[in-house]
Coordinates of C-alpha atoms in Angstrom, one line a residue:
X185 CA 93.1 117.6 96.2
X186 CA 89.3 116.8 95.6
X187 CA 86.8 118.5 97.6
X188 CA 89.2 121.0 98.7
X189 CA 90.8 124.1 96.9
X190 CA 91.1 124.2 93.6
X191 CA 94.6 123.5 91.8
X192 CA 95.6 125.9 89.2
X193 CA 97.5 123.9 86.5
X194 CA 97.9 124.7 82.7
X195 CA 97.4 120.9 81.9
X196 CA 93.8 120.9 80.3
X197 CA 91.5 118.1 79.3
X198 CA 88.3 118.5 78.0
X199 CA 85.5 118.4 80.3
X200 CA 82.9 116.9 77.6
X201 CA 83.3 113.3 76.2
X202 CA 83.9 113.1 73.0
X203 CA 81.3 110.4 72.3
X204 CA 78.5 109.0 74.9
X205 CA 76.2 106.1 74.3
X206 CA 73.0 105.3 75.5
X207 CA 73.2 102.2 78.0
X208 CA 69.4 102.1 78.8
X209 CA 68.7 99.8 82.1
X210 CA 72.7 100.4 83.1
X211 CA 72.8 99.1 86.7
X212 CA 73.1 102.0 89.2
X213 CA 75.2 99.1 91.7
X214 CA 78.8 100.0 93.0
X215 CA 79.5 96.5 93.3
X216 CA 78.8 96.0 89.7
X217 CA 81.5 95.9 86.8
X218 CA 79.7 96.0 83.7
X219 CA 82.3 97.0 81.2
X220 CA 85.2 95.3 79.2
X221 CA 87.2 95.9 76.2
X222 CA 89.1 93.6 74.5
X223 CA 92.1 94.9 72.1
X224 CA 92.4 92.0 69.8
X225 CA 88.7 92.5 68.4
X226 CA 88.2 95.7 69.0
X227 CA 85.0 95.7 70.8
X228 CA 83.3 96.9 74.0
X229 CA 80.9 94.6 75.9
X230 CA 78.5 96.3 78.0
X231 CA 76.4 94.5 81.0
X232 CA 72.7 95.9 80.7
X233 CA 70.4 94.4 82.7
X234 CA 70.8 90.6 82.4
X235 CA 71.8 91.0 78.8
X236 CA 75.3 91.7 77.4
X237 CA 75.6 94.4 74.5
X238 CA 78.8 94.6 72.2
X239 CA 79.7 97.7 70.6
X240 CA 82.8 98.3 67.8
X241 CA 84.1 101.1 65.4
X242 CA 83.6 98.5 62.5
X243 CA 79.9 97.0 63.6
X244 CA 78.2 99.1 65.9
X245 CA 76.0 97.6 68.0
X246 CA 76.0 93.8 68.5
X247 CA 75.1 91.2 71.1
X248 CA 76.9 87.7 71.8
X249 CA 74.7 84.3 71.2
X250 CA 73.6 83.6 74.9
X251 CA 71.1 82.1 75.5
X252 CA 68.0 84.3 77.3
X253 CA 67.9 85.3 80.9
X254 CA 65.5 86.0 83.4
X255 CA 66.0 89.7 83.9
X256 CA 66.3 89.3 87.6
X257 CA 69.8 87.5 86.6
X258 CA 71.2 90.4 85.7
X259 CA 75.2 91.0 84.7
X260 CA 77.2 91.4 87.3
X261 CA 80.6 91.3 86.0
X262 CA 82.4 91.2 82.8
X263 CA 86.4 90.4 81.6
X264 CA 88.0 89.4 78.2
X265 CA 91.1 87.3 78.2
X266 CA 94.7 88.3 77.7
X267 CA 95.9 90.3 74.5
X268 CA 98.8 88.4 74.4
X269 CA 96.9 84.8 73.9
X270 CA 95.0 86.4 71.3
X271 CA 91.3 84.4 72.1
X272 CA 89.1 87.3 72.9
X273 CA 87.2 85.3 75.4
X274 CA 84.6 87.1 77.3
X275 CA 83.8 86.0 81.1
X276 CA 80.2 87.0 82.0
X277 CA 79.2 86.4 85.6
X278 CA 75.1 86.7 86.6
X279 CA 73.6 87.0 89.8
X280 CA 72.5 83.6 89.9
X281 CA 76.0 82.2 89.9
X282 CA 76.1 81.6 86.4
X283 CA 79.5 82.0 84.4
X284 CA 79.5 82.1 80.4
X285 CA 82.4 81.9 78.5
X286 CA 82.3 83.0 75.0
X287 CA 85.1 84.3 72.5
X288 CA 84.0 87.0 69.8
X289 CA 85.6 84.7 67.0
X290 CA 83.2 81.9 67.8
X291 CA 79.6 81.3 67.0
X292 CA 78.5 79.8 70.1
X293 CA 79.2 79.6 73.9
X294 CA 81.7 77.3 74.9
X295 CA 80.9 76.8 78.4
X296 CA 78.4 78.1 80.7
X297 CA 79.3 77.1 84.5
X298 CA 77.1 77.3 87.2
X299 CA 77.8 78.4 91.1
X300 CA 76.1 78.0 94.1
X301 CA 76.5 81.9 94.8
X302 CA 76.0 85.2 92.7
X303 CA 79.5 85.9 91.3
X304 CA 80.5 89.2 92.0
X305 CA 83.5 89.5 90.1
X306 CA 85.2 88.3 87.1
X307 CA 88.7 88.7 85.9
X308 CA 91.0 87.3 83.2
X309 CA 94.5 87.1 84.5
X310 CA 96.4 89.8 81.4
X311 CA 99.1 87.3 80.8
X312 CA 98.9 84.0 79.2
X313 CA 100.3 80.6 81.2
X314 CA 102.3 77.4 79.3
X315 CA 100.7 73.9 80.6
X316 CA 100.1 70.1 79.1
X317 CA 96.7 69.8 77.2
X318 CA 94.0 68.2 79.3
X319 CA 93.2 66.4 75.5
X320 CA 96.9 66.4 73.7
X321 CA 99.3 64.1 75.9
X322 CA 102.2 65.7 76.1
X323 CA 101.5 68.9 74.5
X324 CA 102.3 72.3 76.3
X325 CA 99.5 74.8 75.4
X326 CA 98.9 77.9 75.4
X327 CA 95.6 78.8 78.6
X328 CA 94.2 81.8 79.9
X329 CA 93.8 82.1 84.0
X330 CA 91.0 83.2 85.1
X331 CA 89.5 84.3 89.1
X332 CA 86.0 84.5 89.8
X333 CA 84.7 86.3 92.4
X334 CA 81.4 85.2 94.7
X335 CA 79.0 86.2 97.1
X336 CA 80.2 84.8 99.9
X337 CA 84.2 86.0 99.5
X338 CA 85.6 82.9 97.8
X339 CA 87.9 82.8 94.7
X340 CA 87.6 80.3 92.2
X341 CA 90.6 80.0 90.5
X342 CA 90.3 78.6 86.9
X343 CA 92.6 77.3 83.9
X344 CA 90.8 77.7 80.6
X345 CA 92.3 76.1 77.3
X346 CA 90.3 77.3 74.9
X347 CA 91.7 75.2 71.2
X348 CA 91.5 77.3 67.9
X349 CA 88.3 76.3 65.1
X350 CA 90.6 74.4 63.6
X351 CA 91.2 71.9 66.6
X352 CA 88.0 72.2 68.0
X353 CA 85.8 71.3 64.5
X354 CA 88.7 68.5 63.6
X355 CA 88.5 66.8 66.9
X356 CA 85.2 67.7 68.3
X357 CA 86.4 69.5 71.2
X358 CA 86.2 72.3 73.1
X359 CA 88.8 73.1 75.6
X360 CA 88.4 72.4 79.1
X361 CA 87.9 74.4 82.0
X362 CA 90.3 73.4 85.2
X363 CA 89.3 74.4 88.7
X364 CA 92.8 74.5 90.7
X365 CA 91.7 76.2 93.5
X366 CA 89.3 77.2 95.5
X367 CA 90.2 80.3 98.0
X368 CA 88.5 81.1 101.1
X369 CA 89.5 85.0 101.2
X370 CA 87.0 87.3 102.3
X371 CA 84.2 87.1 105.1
X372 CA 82.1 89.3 102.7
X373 CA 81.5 89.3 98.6
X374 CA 84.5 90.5 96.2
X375 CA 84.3 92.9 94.8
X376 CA 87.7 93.5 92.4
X377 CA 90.1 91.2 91.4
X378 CA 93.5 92.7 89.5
X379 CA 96.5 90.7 88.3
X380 CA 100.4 91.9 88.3
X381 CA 101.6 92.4 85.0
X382 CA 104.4 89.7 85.8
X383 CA 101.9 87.3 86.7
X384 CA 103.4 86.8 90.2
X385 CA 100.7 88.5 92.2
X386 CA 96.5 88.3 92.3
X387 CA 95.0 90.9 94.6
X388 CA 91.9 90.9 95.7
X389 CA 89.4 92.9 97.1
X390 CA 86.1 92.8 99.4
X391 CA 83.3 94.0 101.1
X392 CA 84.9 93.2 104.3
X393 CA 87.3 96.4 103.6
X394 CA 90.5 94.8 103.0
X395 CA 92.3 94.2 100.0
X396 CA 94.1 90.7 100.1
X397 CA 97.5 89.9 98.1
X398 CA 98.6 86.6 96.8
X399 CA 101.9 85.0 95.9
X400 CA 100.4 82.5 93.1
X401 CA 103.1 80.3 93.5
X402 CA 102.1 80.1 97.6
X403 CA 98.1 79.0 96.7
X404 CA 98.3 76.8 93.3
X405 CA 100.4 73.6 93.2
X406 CA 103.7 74.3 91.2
X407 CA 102.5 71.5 88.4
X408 CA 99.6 73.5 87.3
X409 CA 100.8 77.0 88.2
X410 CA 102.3 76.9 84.4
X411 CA 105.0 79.3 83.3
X412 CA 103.9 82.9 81.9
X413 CA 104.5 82.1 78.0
X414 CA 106.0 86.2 77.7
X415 CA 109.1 87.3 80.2
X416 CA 108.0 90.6 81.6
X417 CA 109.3 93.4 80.7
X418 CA 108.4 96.9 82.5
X419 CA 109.3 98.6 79.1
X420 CA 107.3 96.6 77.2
X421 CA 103.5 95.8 77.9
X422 CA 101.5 92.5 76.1
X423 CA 101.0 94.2 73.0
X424 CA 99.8 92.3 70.4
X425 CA 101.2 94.7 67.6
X426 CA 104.6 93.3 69.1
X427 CA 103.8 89.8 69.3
X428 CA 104.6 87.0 66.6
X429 CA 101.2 85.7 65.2
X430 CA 100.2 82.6 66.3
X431 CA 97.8 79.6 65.4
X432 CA 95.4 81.5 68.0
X433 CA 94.1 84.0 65.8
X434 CA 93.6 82.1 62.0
X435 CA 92.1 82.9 58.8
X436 CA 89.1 80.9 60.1
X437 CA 88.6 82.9 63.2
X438 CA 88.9 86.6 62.0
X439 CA 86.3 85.3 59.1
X440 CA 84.0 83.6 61.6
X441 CA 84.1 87.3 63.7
X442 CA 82.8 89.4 60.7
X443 CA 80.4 86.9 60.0
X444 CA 79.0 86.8 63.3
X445 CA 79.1 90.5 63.6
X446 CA 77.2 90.8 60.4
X447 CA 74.2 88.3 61.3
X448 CA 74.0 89.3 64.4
X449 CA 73.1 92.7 64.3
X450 CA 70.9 94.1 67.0
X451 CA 68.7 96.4 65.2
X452 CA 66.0 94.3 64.5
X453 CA 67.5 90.8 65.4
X454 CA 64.4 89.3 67.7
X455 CA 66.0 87.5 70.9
X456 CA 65.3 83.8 71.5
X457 CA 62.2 83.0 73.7
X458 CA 63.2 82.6 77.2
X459 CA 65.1 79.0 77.9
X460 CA 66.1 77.1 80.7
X461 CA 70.2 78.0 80.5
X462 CA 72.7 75.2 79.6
X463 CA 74.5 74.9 83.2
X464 CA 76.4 72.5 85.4
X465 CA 76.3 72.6 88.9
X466 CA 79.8 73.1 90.7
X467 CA 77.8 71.4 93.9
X468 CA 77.6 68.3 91.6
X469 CA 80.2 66.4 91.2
X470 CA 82.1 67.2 87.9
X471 CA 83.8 64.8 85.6
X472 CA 87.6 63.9 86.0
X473 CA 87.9 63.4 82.5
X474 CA 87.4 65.1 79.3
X475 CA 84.3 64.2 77.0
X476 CA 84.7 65.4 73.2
X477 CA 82.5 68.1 73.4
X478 CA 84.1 70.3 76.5
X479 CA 85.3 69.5 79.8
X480 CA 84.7 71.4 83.1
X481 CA 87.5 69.1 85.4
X482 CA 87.8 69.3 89.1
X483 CA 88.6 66.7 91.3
X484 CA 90.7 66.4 94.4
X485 CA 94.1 65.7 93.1
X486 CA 93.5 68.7 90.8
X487 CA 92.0 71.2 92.4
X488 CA 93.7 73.1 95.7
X489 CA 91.6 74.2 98.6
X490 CA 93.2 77.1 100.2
X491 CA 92.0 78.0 103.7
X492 CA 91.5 81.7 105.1
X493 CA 94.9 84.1 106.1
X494 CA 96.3 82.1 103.5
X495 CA 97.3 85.5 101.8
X496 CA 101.4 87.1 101.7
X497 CA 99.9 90.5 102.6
X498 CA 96.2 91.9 104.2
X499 CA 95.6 95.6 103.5
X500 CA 93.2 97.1 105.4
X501 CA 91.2 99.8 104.3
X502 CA 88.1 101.8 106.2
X503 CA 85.5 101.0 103.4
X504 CA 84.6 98.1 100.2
X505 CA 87.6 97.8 97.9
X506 CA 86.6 97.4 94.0
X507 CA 89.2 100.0 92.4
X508 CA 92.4 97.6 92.4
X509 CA 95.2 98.1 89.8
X510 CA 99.4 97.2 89.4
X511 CA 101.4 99.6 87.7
X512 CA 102.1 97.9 84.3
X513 CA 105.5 99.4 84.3
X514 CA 106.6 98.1 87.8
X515 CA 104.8 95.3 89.2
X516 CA 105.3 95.8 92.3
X517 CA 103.7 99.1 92.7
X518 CA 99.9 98.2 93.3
X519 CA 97.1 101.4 93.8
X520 CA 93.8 100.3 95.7
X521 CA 91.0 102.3 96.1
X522 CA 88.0 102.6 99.1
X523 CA 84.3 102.9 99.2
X524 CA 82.2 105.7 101.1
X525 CA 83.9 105.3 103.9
X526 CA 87.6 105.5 103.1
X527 CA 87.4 107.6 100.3
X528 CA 90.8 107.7 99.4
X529 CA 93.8 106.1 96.7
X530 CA 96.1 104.6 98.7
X531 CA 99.6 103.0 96.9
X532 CA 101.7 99.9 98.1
X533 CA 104.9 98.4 97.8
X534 CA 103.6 94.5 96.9
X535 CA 106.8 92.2 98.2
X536 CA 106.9 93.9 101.7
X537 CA 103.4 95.2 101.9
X538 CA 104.4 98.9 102.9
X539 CA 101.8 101.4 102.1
X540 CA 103.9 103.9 100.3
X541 CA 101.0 107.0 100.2
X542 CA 97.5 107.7 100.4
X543 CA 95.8 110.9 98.5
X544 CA 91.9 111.5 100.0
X545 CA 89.7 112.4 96.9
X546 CA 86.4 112.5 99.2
X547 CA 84.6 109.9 97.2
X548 CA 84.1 106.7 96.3
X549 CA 86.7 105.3 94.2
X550 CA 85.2 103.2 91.4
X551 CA 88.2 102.6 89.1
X552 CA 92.0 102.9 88.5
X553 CA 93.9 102.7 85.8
X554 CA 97.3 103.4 85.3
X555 CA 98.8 105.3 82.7
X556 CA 101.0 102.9 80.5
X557 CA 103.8 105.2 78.9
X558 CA 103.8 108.1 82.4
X559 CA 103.9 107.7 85.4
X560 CA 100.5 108.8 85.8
X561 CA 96.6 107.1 87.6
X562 CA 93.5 107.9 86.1
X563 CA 90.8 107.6 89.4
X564 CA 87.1 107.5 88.9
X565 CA 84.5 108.4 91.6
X566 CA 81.2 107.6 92.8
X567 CA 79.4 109.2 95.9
X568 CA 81.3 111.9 96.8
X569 CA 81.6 113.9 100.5
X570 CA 81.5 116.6 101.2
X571 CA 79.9 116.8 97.8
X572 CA 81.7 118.0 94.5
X573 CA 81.4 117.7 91.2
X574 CA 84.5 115.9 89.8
X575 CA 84.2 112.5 88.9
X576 CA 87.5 111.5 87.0
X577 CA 90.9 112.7 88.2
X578 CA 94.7 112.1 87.0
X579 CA 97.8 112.1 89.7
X580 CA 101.3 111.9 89.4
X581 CA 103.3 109.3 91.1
X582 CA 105.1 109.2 93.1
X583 CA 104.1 113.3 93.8
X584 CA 100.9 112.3 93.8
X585 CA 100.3 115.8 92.2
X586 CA 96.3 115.9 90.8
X587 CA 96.7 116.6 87.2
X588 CA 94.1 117.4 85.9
X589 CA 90.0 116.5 86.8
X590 CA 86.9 116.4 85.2
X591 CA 83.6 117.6 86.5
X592 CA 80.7 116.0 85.5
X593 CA 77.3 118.4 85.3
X594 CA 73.6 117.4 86.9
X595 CA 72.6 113.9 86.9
X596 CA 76.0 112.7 84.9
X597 CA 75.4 115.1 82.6
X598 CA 78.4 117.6 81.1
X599 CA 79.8 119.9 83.1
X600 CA 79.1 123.4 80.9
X601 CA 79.3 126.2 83.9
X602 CA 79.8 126.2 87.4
X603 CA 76.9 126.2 89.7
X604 CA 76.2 127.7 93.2
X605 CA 73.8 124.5 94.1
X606 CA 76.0 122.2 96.2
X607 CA 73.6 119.5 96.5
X608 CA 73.1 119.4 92.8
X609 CA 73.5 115.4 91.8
X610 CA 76.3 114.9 89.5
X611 CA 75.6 111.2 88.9
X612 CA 78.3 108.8 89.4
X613 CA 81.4 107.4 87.3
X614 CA 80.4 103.3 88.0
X615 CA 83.6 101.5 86.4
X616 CA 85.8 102.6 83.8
X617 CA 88.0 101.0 81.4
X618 CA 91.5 101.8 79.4
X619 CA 90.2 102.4 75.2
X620 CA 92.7 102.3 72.7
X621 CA 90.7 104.4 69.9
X622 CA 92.5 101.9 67.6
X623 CA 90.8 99.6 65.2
X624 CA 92.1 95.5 65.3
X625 CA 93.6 94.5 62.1
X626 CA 93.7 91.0 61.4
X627 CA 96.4 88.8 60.2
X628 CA 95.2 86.2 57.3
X629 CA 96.4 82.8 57.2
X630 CA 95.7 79.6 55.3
X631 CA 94.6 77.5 57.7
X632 CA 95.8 73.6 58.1
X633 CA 94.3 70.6 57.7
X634 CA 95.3 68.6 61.3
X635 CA 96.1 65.1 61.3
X636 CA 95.4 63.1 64.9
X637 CA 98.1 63.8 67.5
X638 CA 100.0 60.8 67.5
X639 CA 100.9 61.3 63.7
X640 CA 100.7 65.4 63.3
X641 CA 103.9 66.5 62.5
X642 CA 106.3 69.0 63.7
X643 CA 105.0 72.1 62.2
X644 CA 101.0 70.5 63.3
X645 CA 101.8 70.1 66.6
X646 CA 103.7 73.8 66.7
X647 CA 100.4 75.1 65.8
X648 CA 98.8 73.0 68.2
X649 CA 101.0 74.5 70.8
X650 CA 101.0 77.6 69.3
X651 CA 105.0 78.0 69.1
X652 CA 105.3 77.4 65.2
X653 CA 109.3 78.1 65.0
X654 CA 108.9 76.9 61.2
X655 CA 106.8 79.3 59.8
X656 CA 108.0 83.1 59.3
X657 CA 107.9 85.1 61.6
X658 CA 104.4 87.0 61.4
X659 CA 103.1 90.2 62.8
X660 CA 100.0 92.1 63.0
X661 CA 100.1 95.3 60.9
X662 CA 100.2 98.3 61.9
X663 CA 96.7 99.7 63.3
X664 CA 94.7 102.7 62.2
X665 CA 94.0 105.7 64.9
X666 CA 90.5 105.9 64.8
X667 CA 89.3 109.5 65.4
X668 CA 85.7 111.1 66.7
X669 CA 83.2 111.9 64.1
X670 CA 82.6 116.0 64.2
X671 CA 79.2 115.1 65.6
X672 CA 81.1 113.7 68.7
X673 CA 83.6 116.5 69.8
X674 CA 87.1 118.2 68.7
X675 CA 90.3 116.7 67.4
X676 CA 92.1 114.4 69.9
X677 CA 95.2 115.7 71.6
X678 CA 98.1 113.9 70.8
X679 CA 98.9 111.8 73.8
X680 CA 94.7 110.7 73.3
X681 CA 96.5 109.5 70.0
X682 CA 99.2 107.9 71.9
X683 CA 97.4 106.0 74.6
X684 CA 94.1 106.2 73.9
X685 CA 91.4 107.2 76.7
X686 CA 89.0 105.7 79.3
X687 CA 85.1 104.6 78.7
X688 CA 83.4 105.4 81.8
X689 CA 79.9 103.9 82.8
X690 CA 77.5 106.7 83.8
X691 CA 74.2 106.6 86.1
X692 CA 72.9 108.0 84.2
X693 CA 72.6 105.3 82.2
X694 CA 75.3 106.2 79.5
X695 CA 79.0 105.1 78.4
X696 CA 81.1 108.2 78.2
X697 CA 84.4 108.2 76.3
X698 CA 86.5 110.7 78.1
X699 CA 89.9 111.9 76.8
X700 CA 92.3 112.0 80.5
X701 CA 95.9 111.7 79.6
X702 CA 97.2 115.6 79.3
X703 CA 100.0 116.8 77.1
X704 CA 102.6 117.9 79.5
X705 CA 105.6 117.9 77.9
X706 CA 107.5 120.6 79.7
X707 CA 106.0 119.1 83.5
X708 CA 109.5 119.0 85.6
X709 CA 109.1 115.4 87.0
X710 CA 109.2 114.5 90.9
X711 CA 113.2 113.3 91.5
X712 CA 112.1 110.5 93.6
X713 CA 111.7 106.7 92.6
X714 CA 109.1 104.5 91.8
X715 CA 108.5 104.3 95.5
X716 CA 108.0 107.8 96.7
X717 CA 111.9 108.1 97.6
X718 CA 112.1 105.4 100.1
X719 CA 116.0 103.9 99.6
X720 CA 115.1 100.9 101.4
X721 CA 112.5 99.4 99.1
X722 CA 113.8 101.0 96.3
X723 CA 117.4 98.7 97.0
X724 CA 115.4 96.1 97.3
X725 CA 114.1 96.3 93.4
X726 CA 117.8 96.9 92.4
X727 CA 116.6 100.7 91.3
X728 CA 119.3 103.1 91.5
X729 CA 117.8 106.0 89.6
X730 CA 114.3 106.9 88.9
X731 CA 115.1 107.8 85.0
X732 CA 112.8 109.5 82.9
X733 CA 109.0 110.4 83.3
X734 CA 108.0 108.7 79.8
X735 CA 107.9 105.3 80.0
X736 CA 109.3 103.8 76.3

């Protein structure tokens, strides 16, 4: 493992990223997660300072329309909504408390929502959920979930419907944010927040060194926990290649993208004078109904308020949690990761709680993301002790084998020989997310004209719903693999092809794009299960054979 001997293995991937860009004023904060990447546009947003930077294969470098911040109130978190509902709605959370919501197809912020304490964490739950329009009586729609994460260890659990252009310019509306519940978890700030891929679970995770699991169905009343819209399937993730096309991503919206993208172009584009932000205070009390330009609704028969040890399962850990992820093949295999002072992965059996292994990599563990056709983790690291230089690593599950690792060279810098110098300062991996290397294609439409609700018809209010069973069946086109320039490094291998890579945040003040998942075609894979070989839990899922390695 890390820190101790090395393992000789024939699985090589490269040690160099094959692109790195500058992220000046990058915050050097473990508790930070600046980074997010959302599939259905294609972009990265990147949390510098207190402003938010986009970045695309198609554009460049961009920036959203927020409005001007103080640069004490700097990003502290960052989350775009599910691929499957199509919206591409960024979640930006500030030190002051301030939460933005924003979607790449739109020219303006929707809402911006202020809390009493710094949010610490933002996360978009990756599946979408079915409930009745808080504008359209009667209307199931289509909303994203989404968990915010605080100062003082509370969760604020939202509900955001977020109607397409269409809706919002016909009926002067736009969306609603829901508070259902208000969770007391942690004695100290959060600091990660993961969903299960079925949409059962939320984990959690805090400064107080435990990471907290939740049956959703135990915390939010059973009339506005909606129904997941997509039946999960561990052989099939949220793809949006696979998905029927819906009203949620029109003709209007993929326009309104490139037009944003083109006039809003950083080089040269002069920021807005500082301005007092457009906010509402959560303290305040906040409308019960919706107005015609936006609703933020909480009141008491709405909105739960869970108590602490309100959680099916408290995992204790010697150090912060922030690296939380659920295997997206089996949703009931969940991977936390500790701070300094626990320094290890350790892997759990959700239902029962049973901690199923632990691997010590001797350093912070910063982020974990799980391979999506192997059975495979990608770790990232911070501070690392004793010291050495890797800061990215791939196991095997359930052998928890180390598959391959990357060093990283002086100050974050690429690793190009070793060196006798032990207290040389590698720099630390901060976050990481999961890249594609695809570019979005977009599915043109004509869009509608929409008559009021009490006289839309059938295939209006399908489209309103977003299940329009009239029209074809629609499907986004196949996307172009998008490979490095020369300037920026080698061909890919083909599994990078396959699955894509991570983007890692650097202190040094960079955004690497780092190529983990190893051809291994001929690696004999571990016999046992899901669950490390335990027969007990694995009866429990109904698995009687742990099949093949590759995940179709």
């Amino acid at each position: 493992m890390l820190g101790e001997e090395p393992v000789k293995t024939n699985i090589i991937v490269p040690n160099h990223p094959f692109r790195t860009l500058d992220a000046p004023l990058l915050r050097d904060d473990f508790y930070c997660s600046t980074l997010a990447y959302s599939t259905i546009a294609g972009t990265l947003a990147v949390g510098l300072a207190h402003r938010v930077y986009l970045w695309s294969e198609a554009f460049g470098v961009q920036h959203p329309p927020l409005d001007e911040q103080d640069p004490s109130n700097y990003v502290t978190s960052l989350s775009f909504s599910s691929d499957c509902g199509g919206k591409s709605i960024l979640a930006i959370g500030r030190k002051s408390g301030m939460l933005s919501l924003w979607s790449t197809f739109d020219f303006d912020v929707r809402f911006e929502i202020s809390h009493s304490d710094t949010i610490t964490c933002v996360a978009f739950k990756q599946t979408k959920s079915r409930r009745l329009s808080e504008k359209f009586e009667g209307l199931e729609v289509d909303t994203e979930d989404l968990a915010i994460g605080d100062d003082l260890g509370n969760i604020w659990y939202y509900s955001v419907e977020w109607p397409v252009e269409e809706v919002r310019q016909r009926f002067r509306w736009n969306g609603a944010v829901t508070l259902l519940a208000k969770i007391s978890a942690h004695t100290q700030q959060v600091c990660g927040i993961a969903w299960s891929p079925d949409g059962l679970y939320m984990a959690t995770g805090g400064n107080d060194n435990v990471c907290l699991l939740f049956e959703l169905h135990d915390i939010i009343p059973s009339r506005e926990l909606g129904v997941s819209s997509n039946a999960y399937s561990p052989r099939q993730d949220c793809n949006p290649e696979d998905m029927e096309y819906q009203d949620s991503f029109s003709c209007f919206a993929a326009n309104a993208s490139r037009r944003l993208f083109n006039k809003r172009h950083l080089l040269g584009h002069l920021l807005p004078s500082l301005t007092a932000p457009r906010t509402r205070s959560l303290s305040a009390p906040l409308p019960s109904v919706f107005s015609q330009d936006g609703s933020i609704i909480s009141k008491g028969e709405r909105t739960a308020f869970i108590p602490s040890n309100r959680q099916k399962h408290k995992l204790v850990h010697s150090a912060a949690v922030k690296a939380i992820a659920f295997a997206p093949w089996q949703p009931s295999l969940l991977a936390t990761g500790g701070g300094s002072n626990d320094r290890a992965i350790h892997f759990y059996h959700t239902p029962s709680g049973a901690c199923l292994a632990t691997i010590n990599v001797y350093a912070q563990v910063t982020s974990l993301i799980w391979s999506r056709t192997r059975r495979e983790i990608v770790a990232t690291f911070g501070f690392a002790q004793p010291e050495h230089p890797f800061r990215i690593a791939v196991f095997a599950w359930p052998s928890c084998e180390q598959i391959a690792a990357i060093p990283w060279g002086p100050h974050g810098g690429s690793w190009d020989s070793p060196t006798d110098n032990t207290l040389v300062d590698c720099g630390r991996a901060l976050c990481a997310v999961s890249y594609p290397g695809r570019l979005p294609s977009y599915l043109y439409e004509t869009p509608e004209v929409l008559d009021e609700p009490s006289t839309a018809t059938p295939a209006i209010r399908a489209r309103l719903t977003g299940q329009d069973q009239t029209r074809p069946a629609q499907r986004l086109v196949e996307r172009v693999v998008v490979k490095p320039r020369a300037k920026e490094g080698g061909l890919w291998c083909s599994r990078t092809v396959q699955e894509g890579c991570i983007i890692v945040a650097s202190s040094d003040q960079s955004v690497k794009f780092h190529e983990v998942w190893s051809v291994s075609k001929g690696r004999k894979t571990s016999a046992a299960g899901p669950y490390g070989g335990s027969e007990i839990l694995e009866g429990l899922e109904g698995l009687e054979n742990p099949g093949p390695d590759i995940i179709h």
